[in-house]
Amino acid sequence: MGARAIGVIPSRWGSTRFPGKSLAPVGGKPLLAWVVARARQARRLDEILVATDDERIAAAARSFGAAVALTSPDHPSGTDRIAEAIRNVPADVVVNVQGDEPLIDPGLIDRVAATLVDGADWDMATAAAPIRSAEELHNPDVVKVVRDRAGRALYFSRSVIPHVRGAAANHPPVAGQHFRHIGLYGYRRAFLERLVREPPCALENLEKLEQLRALTLGCRMAVVDGEAFGIGVDSPADVPKAEALLRQAGLL
């Protein structure tokens, strides 16, 4: 019997910029319902679990047929929430599906899960997409990643990496060299449990990027190719943008 992979959608009420966003209506359905529906289309996940600290989110998730794990409200990150959620759940591979991505690609979820299920050489897997514009390249909210020829992550940064020596200040991306990180993570269970036992590292504190803790621990992290999916709903202003993209995709 092969490794068992589950998808966990961390969903908390107290989002700083958008409290209760998991239940915010997007095209007549809660945002979380869109994410669950997309995750269910992935073929390499044996189970989908919503991890939340709030009974309102739990009740909504159950109403559209999702399994729920109630977790502590005190977790510093979604990763910690996931580790608690799977404590009593049989799983060899865990995929963290962001709860605010209504257009997440089920095929990309499958590629991340399959990388770990089919390959014992990796501790984690994530994804990246080509950077298309100078605006994207120089935006510190767009996280950049560089990887080696085997696809292993070397570093993540909010700065432009790789740096292009001698280029103009607002230079365009170099094709095949500049990639943005897509925040979809797969973990081998043993590595996830190790990761959440470790305190934040210096690089993580400087860049405010949790994945640097994993690299500091020597994580073998595969970075698979994908395309940046739609939009992350971070504030109420993003809801009409998400609805427009869902219409464009024929989903609304």
Rosetta silent file (secondary structure, phi, psi, omega in degrees, C-alpha in Angstrom):
SEQUENCE: MGARAIGVIPSRWGSTRFPGKSLAPVGGKPLLAWVVARARQARRLDEILVATDDERIAAAARSFGAAVALTSPDHPSGTDRIAEAIRNVPADVVVNVQGDEPLIDPGLIDRVAATLVDGADWDMATAAAPIRSAEELHNPDVVKVVRDRAGRALYFSRSVIPHVRGAAANHPPVAGQHFRHIGLYGYRRAFLERLVREPPCALENLEKLEQLRALTLGCRMAVVDGEAFGIGVDSPADVPKAEALLRQAGLL
SCORE:     score description
SCORE:     0.000 S_00000001
   1 L     0.000  135.928 -175.928    0.000    0.000    0.000 S_00000001
   2 L   -78.162  175.477  178.317    1.359    3.450   -0.976 S_00000001
   3 L   -63.802  146.094  179.976    1.870    6.518    1.174 S_00000001
   4 L   -98.378  125.803 -178.151   -1.301    8.257    2.323 S_00000001
   5 E  -113.251  132.201  175.279   -1.608   11.950    1.406 S_00000001
   6 E  -124.184  149.708  174.968   -4.066   14.373    2.951 S_00000001
   7 E  -102.084  130.057  178.035   -4.802   18.003    2.166 S_00000001
   8 E  -117.962  129.407  179.386   -5.242   20.362    5.111 S_00000001
   9 E  -108.069  101.820  177.969   -6.798   23.816    4.693 S_00000001
  10 E   -73.235  131.667 -173.250   -5.840   26.040    7.665 S_00000001
  11 E  -145.500  105.329 -179.273   -8.638   28.524    8.274 S_00000001
  12 L  -111.536  157.080 -178.838   -8.699   30.939   11.188 S_00000001
  13 L   -76.438  -41.454 -166.433  -11.216   33.634   12.045 S_00000001
  14 L   -83.831   50.030  174.012   -8.820   36.333   13.207 S_00000001
  15 L   -63.411  131.593 -175.160   -7.173   37.431    9.950 S_00000001
  16 L   -59.157  -47.996 -175.035   -5.545   40.819   10.616 S_00000001
  17 L   -87.568  -16.578 -173.187   -6.659   42.486    7.397 S_00000001
  18 L  -154.165   74.500 -179.811   -9.914   40.591    6.894 S_00000001
  19 L   -56.683  137.573  178.705  -11.464   38.962   10.008 S_00000001
  20 L    71.696   19.118 -172.248  -13.755   36.072    9.139 S_00000001
  21 H   -64.511  -25.835  179.432  -12.593   36.028    5.512 S_00000001
  22 H   -57.271  -30.513 -178.027  -13.022   32.248    5.237 S_00000001
  23 H  -102.388    3.881  178.703  -16.791   32.811    5.371 S_00000001
  24 L   -62.435  133.260 -179.213  -16.828   35.992    3.259 S_00000001
  25 E   -70.492  128.574  175.147  -19.258   35.512    0.352 S_00000001
  26 E  -126.387  111.511 -177.173  -17.520   35.185   -2.996 S_00000001
  27 L    57.738   35.313  175.995  -19.965   34.722   -5.857 S_00000001
  28 L    85.292    0.014  177.715  -22.667   33.667   -3.408 S_00000001
  29 E  -129.285  151.350  175.233  -20.578   31.014   -1.600 S_00000001
  30 E   -58.982  144.307  178.046  -18.164   31.267    1.331 S_00000001
  31 H   -49.918  -43.354 -178.237  -14.553   31.686    0.214 S_00000001
  32 H   -60.268  -33.877 -179.140  -13.687   28.429    2.001 S_00000001
  33 H   -63.134  -37.880  177.192  -16.271   26.519   -0.080 S_00000001
  34 H   -63.378  -43.707 -177.074  -14.420   27.443   -3.281 S_00000001
  35 H   -65.728  -44.310  179.143  -11.104   26.243   -1.848 S_00000001
  36 H   -60.509  -43.836 -179.079  -12.571   22.946   -0.619 S_00000001
  37 H   -61.291  -41.402  179.596  -14.190   22.337   -4.016 S_00000001
  38 H   -67.387  -42.857 -179.303  -10.880   22.916   -5.844 S_00000001
  39 H   -63.483  -34.262  179.445   -8.942   20.692   -3.415 S_00000001
  40 H   -65.967  -21.335  178.920  -11.504   17.915   -3.922 S_00000001
  41 L   -78.039  -14.490  177.359  -10.653   17.867   -7.628 S_00000001
  42 L   -69.411  137.188 -174.391   -7.075   16.826   -6.808 S_00000001
  43 L   -93.998  -15.303 -174.974   -6.621   13.102   -7.454 S_00000001
  44 L   -96.478    4.081  178.026   -3.580   12.452   -5.256 S_00000001
  45 L  -100.201  130.864  179.285   -5.202   13.436   -1.946 S_00000001
  46 L   -85.828  -17.050 -177.712   -6.872   10.700    0.091 S_00000001
  47 E  -160.851  150.290  173.680   -8.685   13.148    2.390 S_00000001
  48 E  -117.862  133.875 -177.422   -9.397   16.880    2.780 S_00000001
  49 E  -133.508  129.446  173.538   -9.422   18.400    6.273 S_00000001
  50 E   -93.886  123.157  179.968  -10.276   21.957    7.334 S_00000001
  51 E  -105.065  114.269 -175.712   -8.188   23.004   10.355 S_00000001
  52 E  -139.915  159.299  177.183   -9.811   25.875   12.239 S_00000001
  53 L  -106.111    8.793 -169.810   -9.963   27.503   15.657 S_00000001
  54 L  -131.232  130.099 -177.436  -13.510   28.799   15.198 S_00000001
  55 H   -65.011  -30.393  179.472  -16.873   27.036   15.552 S_00000001
  56 H   -65.345  -42.886  178.335  -18.486   29.275   12.897 S_00000001
  57 H   -67.950  -41.356  179.511  -15.941   28.149   10.301 S_00000001
  58 H   -59.081  -45.349 -178.426  -16.228   24.541   11.490 S_00000001
  59 H   -64.482  -41.749  178.876  -20.034   24.595   11.119 S_00000001
  60 H   -64.238  -43.871 -179.401  -19.815   26.108    7.628 S_00000001
  61 H   -61.352  -43.191  178.823  -17.191   23.568    6.536 S_00000001
  62 H   -64.243  -33.264 -177.958  -19.339   20.688    7.771 S_00000001
  63 H   -65.217  -27.888  173.530  -22.354   22.155    5.932 S_00000001
  64 L  -106.253   27.186  165.786  -20.590   21.638    2.603 S_00000001
  65 L    82.717   14.744 -179.984  -19.339   18.196    3.597 S_00000001
  66 L   -88.929  143.064  171.700  -15.767   18.918    4.687 S_00000001
  67 E   -73.792  148.222 -173.554  -14.106   17.071    7.564 S_00000001
  68 E  -130.070  140.092  168.521  -12.980   19.436   10.338 S_00000001
  69 E  -119.403  119.185  176.958  -10.238   19.464   12.976 S_00000001
  70 E   -82.844  129.558 -174.119  -10.732   22.038   15.725 S_00000001
  71 L  -125.777  169.157  179.626   -7.371   23.463   16.798 S_00000001
  72 L   -63.401  146.130  176.005   -5.974   25.901   19.326 S_00000001
  73 L   -79.165   -4.028 -169.917   -6.405   29.637   18.598 S_00000001
  74 L   -97.110    9.188 -177.601   -2.846   30.302   19.770 S_00000001
  75 L   -69.944  135.633  179.363   -0.825   28.918   16.864 S_00000001
  76 L   -73.791  -18.165 -177.989    1.765   31.352   15.466 S_00000001
  77 L  -152.411  165.974  176.213    1.357   29.986   11.919 S_00000001
  78 H   -63.020  -30.351  179.792   -0.744   27.808    9.650 S_00000001
  79 H   -63.116  -43.707  177.535    2.013   25.188    9.767 S_00000001
  80 H   -63.603  -38.440  179.310    1.581   24.771   13.524 S_00000001
  81 H   -62.913  -41.920  179.552   -2.196   24.556   13.046 S_00000001
  82 H   -63.990  -43.602 -178.785   -1.726   21.776   10.469 S_00000001
  83 H   -59.996  -39.319  177.406    0.618   19.812   12.741 S_00000001
  84 H   -69.399  -40.160 -175.486   -2.019   19.832   15.499 S_00000001
  85 H   -61.676  -33.208 -175.725   -4.830   18.969   13.051 S_00000001
  86 L   -95.179    4.795 -173.496   -3.146   15.784   11.842 S_00000001
  87 L   -50.185  -41.563 -177.963   -2.021   14.591   15.272 S_00000001
  88 L  -112.821   23.054 -178.006   -4.510   11.705   15.286 S_00000001
  89 L  -112.005  127.696  177.653   -4.939   11.373   11.532 S_00000001
  90 L   -69.503  119.389  179.762   -3.098    8.662    9.586 S_00000001
  91 L  -161.995  135.557  175.616   -1.038   10.449    6.930 S_00000001
  92 L   -95.883  -32.644 -178.062    2.445   10.080    5.467 S_00000001
  93 E  -128.663  135.673 -178.560    2.276   13.237    3.338 S_00000001
  94 E  -124.707  127.523  177.426    0.458   16.461    4.227 S_00000001
  95 E  -109.621  122.986  177.710   -0.338   19.218    1.721 S_00000001
  96 E   -85.808  107.513  179.504   -1.036   22.689    3.104 S_00000001
  97 L   -98.875  115.355 -176.149   -3.711   24.175    0.839 S_00000001
  98 L   -60.183  133.910 -175.040   -4.001   27.931    1.451 S_00000001
  99 L   -79.491    0.886 -177.870   -7.535   28.821    2.539 S_00000001
 100 L  -119.005   22.086 -178.678   -7.702   32.092    0.602 S_00000001
 101 L  -115.078   85.353 -174.598   -6.966   30.833   -2.953 S_00000001
 102 L   -68.122  -13.209 -178.885  -10.360   30.203   -4.634 S_00000001
 103 L  -112.908   20.737 -178.561   -8.676   29.392   -7.977 S_00000001
 104 L   -55.711  139.650 -174.580   -5.979   27.045   -6.718 S_00000001
 105 L   -82.981  114.420  178.473   -5.019   24.541   -9.426 S_00000001
 106 H   -57.846  -33.403  178.324   -5.959   20.940   -8.482 S_00000001
 107 H   -63.669  -35.732  178.730   -3.278   19.713  -10.903 S_00000001
 108 H   -71.697  -38.678  173.715   -0.616   21.634   -8.995 S_00000001
 109 H   -55.839  -44.248 -179.496   -1.841   20.151   -5.695 S_00000001
 110 H   -62.958  -41.558 -178.443   -1.414   16.741   -7.343 S_00000001
 111 H   -66.025  -39.427  178.361    2.136   17.502   -8.526 S_00000001
 112 H   -66.097  -45.618  179.630    3.194   18.655   -5.058 S_00000001
 113 H   -63.489  -44.994 -176.345    1.606   15.600   -3.394 S_00000001
 114 H   -64.600  -33.989  179.175    3.007   13.182   -5.981 S_00000001
 115 H   -56.182  -39.869 -178.626    6.547   14.543   -5.568 S_00000001
 116 H   -86.204  -37.764 -179.124    6.521   13.321   -1.952 S_00000001
 117 H   -66.917  -39.421 -173.811    4.358   10.219   -2.374 S_00000001
 118 H   -94.022  -11.869 -176.075    6.438    8.926   -5.301 S_00000001
 119 L  -131.696  116.319 -176.482    9.897   10.134   -4.243 S_00000001
 120 L   -77.961   -5.588 -174.567   11.549    9.309   -0.929 S_00000001
 121 L   -80.328  -10.021 -172.997   14.379   11.827   -1.512 S_00000001
 122 L  -109.459  143.760  173.497   12.326   14.894   -0.552 S_00000001
 123 L   -92.765  -33.404 -178.249   11.289   16.292    2.858 S_00000001
 124 E  -144.042  162.592  171.953    9.016   18.983    1.427 S_00000001
 125 E  -142.018  146.258  177.517    7.647   20.144   -1.912 S_00000001
 126 E  -147.435 -166.094 -173.939    6.391   23.517   -3.073 S_00000001
 127 E  -142.441  161.574  178.522    5.919   25.354   -6.377 S_00000001
 128 E  -146.616  154.999  178.242    7.124   28.315   -8.420 S_00000001
 129 E  -131.317  149.920  177.974    6.015   30.213  -11.511 S_00000001
 130 E   -59.873  140.247  173.780    7.980   32.375  -13.955 S_00000001
 131 L   -83.338  130.712 -171.208    8.037   36.089  -13.109 S_00000001
 132 L  -102.873  -17.379 -173.442    6.586   38.004  -16.057 S_00000001
 133 L  -141.253  158.553  176.519    7.164   41.680  -15.260 S_00000001
 134 H   -63.842  -35.961 -179.899    9.610   44.115  -13.681 S_00000001
 135 H   -60.097  -44.859  178.759    6.830   45.237  -11.303 S_00000001
 136 H   -64.764  -44.242 -175.838    6.438   41.677  -10.013 S_00000001
 137 H   -60.834  -39.363 -173.540   10.203   41.141   -9.802 S_00000001
 138 L   -96.914    5.129  179.209   10.850   44.211   -7.651 S_00000001
 139 L   -86.212  118.183 -178.970    7.771   43.865   -5.403 S_00000001
 140 L   -66.873  -14.307  175.891    8.842   42.650   -1.923 S_00000001
 141 L   -79.484  -13.709  174.790    5.403   41.047   -1.448 S_00000001
 142 L   -94.581  113.214 -176.311    6.271   38.674   -4.307 S_00000001
 143 L   -83.230  129.976 -179.886    8.594   36.053   -2.833 S_00000001
 144 E   -98.331  152.697  178.840   11.374   34.902   -5.146 S_00000001
 145 E  -137.842  142.245  169.561   13.006   31.459   -5.180 S_00000001
 146 E  -120.033  147.553 -176.835   16.163   30.014   -6.716 S_00000001
 147 E  -138.599  162.486  179.202   16.749   26.285   -7.099 S_00000001
 148 L   -86.364 -177.914 -173.185   19.475   23.925   -8.229 S_00000001
 149 L   -71.162  -15.325  174.645   19.384   21.800  -11.380 S_00000001
 150 L   -87.255   -1.565 -179.403   17.611   18.971   -9.546 S_00000001
 151 L    88.629   10.861  179.954   14.813   21.410   -8.601 S_00000001
 152 E   -84.003  135.246  179.546   15.848   21.708   -4.952 S_00000001
 153 E   -64.212  130.262  174.630   15.230   25.083   -3.297 S_00000001
 154 E   -97.181  -42.125 -179.439   18.433   26.997   -2.576 S_00000001
 155 E  -165.016  153.119  172.538   16.917   30.177   -1.100 S_00000001
 156 E  -120.811  143.947  178.294   13.758   32.284   -0.880 S_00000001
 157 E  -156.089  154.750  170.592   13.785   36.068   -0.589 S_00000001
 158 L   -81.405  -18.239  175.689   11.670   39.183   -0.875 S_00000001
 159 L   -78.438  170.186  177.400   14.646   40.749   -2.655 S_00000001
 160 L   -75.123  114.959  172.735   15.445   40.139   -6.311 S_00000001
 161 L  -132.498  135.769   -4.414   17.245   36.801   -6.562 S_00000001
 162 L   -70.110  146.030  173.881   19.275   36.050   -8.524 S_00000001
 163 L   -68.207  138.287  179.297   20.745   39.551   -8.470 S_00000001
 164 L  -106.492  101.147 -176.228   21.688   40.780  -11.954 S_00000001
 165 L   -64.645  133.350  177.350   24.965   42.631  -11.650 S_00000001
 166 L    84.123   -3.366 -179.583   25.207   45.768  -13.784 S_00000001
 167 L   -79.185  157.732  176.683   21.481   45.808  -14.632 S_00000001
 168 L   -63.337  158.421 -173.434   19.356   48.966  -14.399 S_00000001
 169 L   -56.345  -39.452 -175.980   17.558   49.573  -11.110 S_00000001
 170 L  -111.925   43.473 -173.097   14.122   48.492  -12.396 S_00000001
 171 L   -65.118  153.916  177.452   15.311   45.812  -14.824 S_00000001
 172 L   -75.340  165.808  177.150   12.909   43.177  -16.221 S_00000001
 173 L   -67.159  152.296  174.855   13.089   39.503  -15.197 S_00000001
 174 L   -91.858  122.323 -177.371   15.543   37.218  -16.976 S_00000001
 175 L   -56.908  132.926  177.673   13.629   34.422  -18.723 S_00000001
 176 L    79.016    3.419 -178.131   14.245   31.053  -17.113 S_00000001
 177 L  -125.150  -29.817 -177.385   16.008   32.588  -14.105 S_00000001
 178 L  -107.322  120.143 -176.948   13.501   34.623  -12.076 S_00000001
 179 E  -129.494  143.941  174.238   10.685   32.706  -10.387 S_00000001
 180 E   -98.534  143.434  178.252    8.020   33.620   -7.869 S_00000001
 181 E   -77.456  137.200  171.832    7.170   31.236   -5.073 S_00000001
 182 E  -104.038  122.357 -170.358    3.664   29.779   -4.990 S_00000001
 183 E   -78.986   55.057  173.909    2.702   29.215   -1.364 S_00000001
 184 E  -113.575  124.446 -174.246    1.485   25.637   -1.666 S_00000001
 185 E  -122.465  137.729  167.266    3.444   23.258    0.579 S_00000001
 186 E  -114.528  142.393 -178.767    3.696   19.504    0.885 S_00000001
 187 E  -128.815  139.592  162.165    5.430   17.944    3.905 S_00000001
 188 E   -74.191  135.690 -171.302    6.601   14.489    4.759 S_00000001
 189 H   -51.692  -46.302 -176.523    4.954   13.977    8.138 S_00000001
 190 H   -61.588  -36.203 -179.631    8.181   13.377   10.079 S_00000001
 191 H   -73.260  -38.587  176.658    9.700   16.589    8.730 S_00000001
 192 H   -58.089  -44.503 -179.067    6.572   18.638    9.521 S_00000001
 193 H   -64.868  -36.252  176.598    6.695   17.413   13.116 S_00000001
 194 H   -68.037  -42.151 -176.226   10.380   18.339   13.333 S_00000001
 195 H   -59.455  -44.810 -175.903    9.770   21.759   11.770 S_00000001
 196 H   -76.417  -12.222  174.354    7.155   22.881   14.285 S_00000001
 197 H   -79.953  -18.662 -176.197    9.380   21.849   17.213 S_00000001
 198 L   -87.293  140.896  174.277   12.042   24.335   16.060 S_00000001
 199 L   -73.659  161.644  175.325   11.926   28.018   17.000 S_00000001
 200 L   -56.087  142.224 -179.124   12.007   30.634   14.213 S_00000001
 201 L   -95.291  171.730 -176.406   15.526   31.073   12.838 S_00000001
 202 H   -60.936  -44.646 -178.860   17.428   34.318   12.206 S_00000001
 203 H   -63.832  -41.184  177.824   16.851   34.298    8.424 S_00000001
 204 H   -60.004  -43.169  179.576   13.136   33.659    8.921 S_00000001
 205 H   -66.031  -35.051 -179.772   12.914   36.600   11.313 S_00000001
 206 H   -71.616  -48.589 -174.691   14.741   38.898    8.883 S_00000001
 207 H   -88.979  -15.502 -172.940   12.796   38.034    5.733 S_00000001
 208 L    58.351   49.491  177.803    9.537   37.052    7.501 S_00000001
 209 L  -132.152  111.283 -173.799    9.500   33.829    5.482 S_00000001
 210 L   -65.421  -28.936 -177.545    8.722   30.659    7.404 S_00000001
 211 H   -65.670  -17.099  177.601   10.134   28.367    4.693 S_00000001
 212 H   -70.817  -24.549  174.335   13.646   29.610    5.542 S_00000001
 213 H   -62.809  -41.912  179.717   13.398   27.727    8.844 S_00000001
 214 H   -63.422  -45.084 -179.431   13.047   24.523    6.829 S_00000001
 215 H   -64.643  -37.568  179.012   16.062   25.331    4.633 S_00000001
 216 H   -61.904  -30.788  178.589   18.146   26.214    7.699 S_00000001
 217 L   -80.871    0.571 -179.900   17.390   22.717    9.023 S_00000001
 218 L    86.921   19.871 -178.750   18.788   21.228    5.803 S_00000001
 219 L   -56.639  133.641  171.028   15.386   20.480    4.279 S_00000001
 220 L   -90.098   96.731 -172.915   15.437   18.796    0.886 S_00000001
 221 E  -110.012  113.763  177.194   12.650   20.896   -0.654 S_00000001
 222 E   -77.980  139.259  175.993   11.518   20.196   -4.207 S_00000001
 223 E  -117.472  107.019 -177.587   10.211   23.185   -6.194 S_00000001
 224 E   -91.256  157.838 -179.334    7.854   22.038   -8.967 S_00000001
 225 E   -79.929  139.673  175.972    6.753   24.168  -11.910 S_00000001
 226 L  -152.541 -172.606  172.145    3.348   25.787  -11.864 S_00000001
 227 L  -121.877  140.409  178.806    1.501   28.929  -12.832 S_00000001
 228 L   -59.010  125.461 -174.429    0.506   31.564  -10.301 S_00000001
 229 L   -93.341  117.929  167.807   -3.172   30.886   -9.652 S_00000001
 230 L    44.962 -105.685 -169.232   -5.615   33.749   -9.796 S_00000001
 231 L  -153.818  143.846  167.755   -5.656   35.706   -6.596 S_00000001
 232 L   -93.960  130.428 -179.432   -5.219   35.401   -2.856 S_00000001
 233 L   -87.624   99.430 -177.406   -8.110   37.070   -1.020 S_00000001
 234 L  -102.439  -21.096 -178.084   -6.294   39.153    1.591 S_00000001
 235 L  -148.546  164.100  179.707   -8.756   42.029    2.035 S_00000001
 236 L   -56.002  -29.612 -179.645  -12.407   42.863    1.220 S_00000001
 237 L   -65.210  -20.270 -179.198  -11.174   44.748   -1.876 S_00000001
 238 H   -80.700  -15.307 -175.567   -9.959   41.424   -3.325 S_00000001
 239 H   -62.259  -51.749  179.069  -13.449   39.851   -3.353 S_00000001
 240 H   -62.301  -30.806  177.213  -14.712   41.537   -6.578 S_00000001
 241 H   -66.054  -42.521  178.758  -11.357   40.759   -8.240 S_00000001
 242 H   -63.832  -41.051  179.650  -11.735   37.091   -7.280 S_00000001
 243 H   -63.032  -40.324  178.474  -15.318   37.052   -8.590 S_00000001
 244 H   -62.676  -41.102  179.554  -14.168   38.507  -11.912 S_00000001
 245 H   -68.914  -36.212  177.765  -11.476   35.801  -12.240 S_00000001
 246 H   -66.459  -37.804  175.944  -13.967   33.055  -11.340 S_00000001
 247 H   -64.399  -44.022 -179.360  -16.299   34.372  -14.073 S_00000001
 248 H   -59.362  -36.820 -179.020  -13.407   34.462  -16.517 S_00000001
 249 L   -82.630   -0.276  179.585  -12.634   30.825  -15.667 S_00000001
 250 L    75.156   20.517 -177.989  -16.287   29.864  -16.243 S_00000001
 251 L   -98.892   -6.412 -175.818  -16.777   28.913  -12.603 S_00000001
 252 L  -133.707    0.000    0.000  -19.301   31.636  -11.771 S_00000001
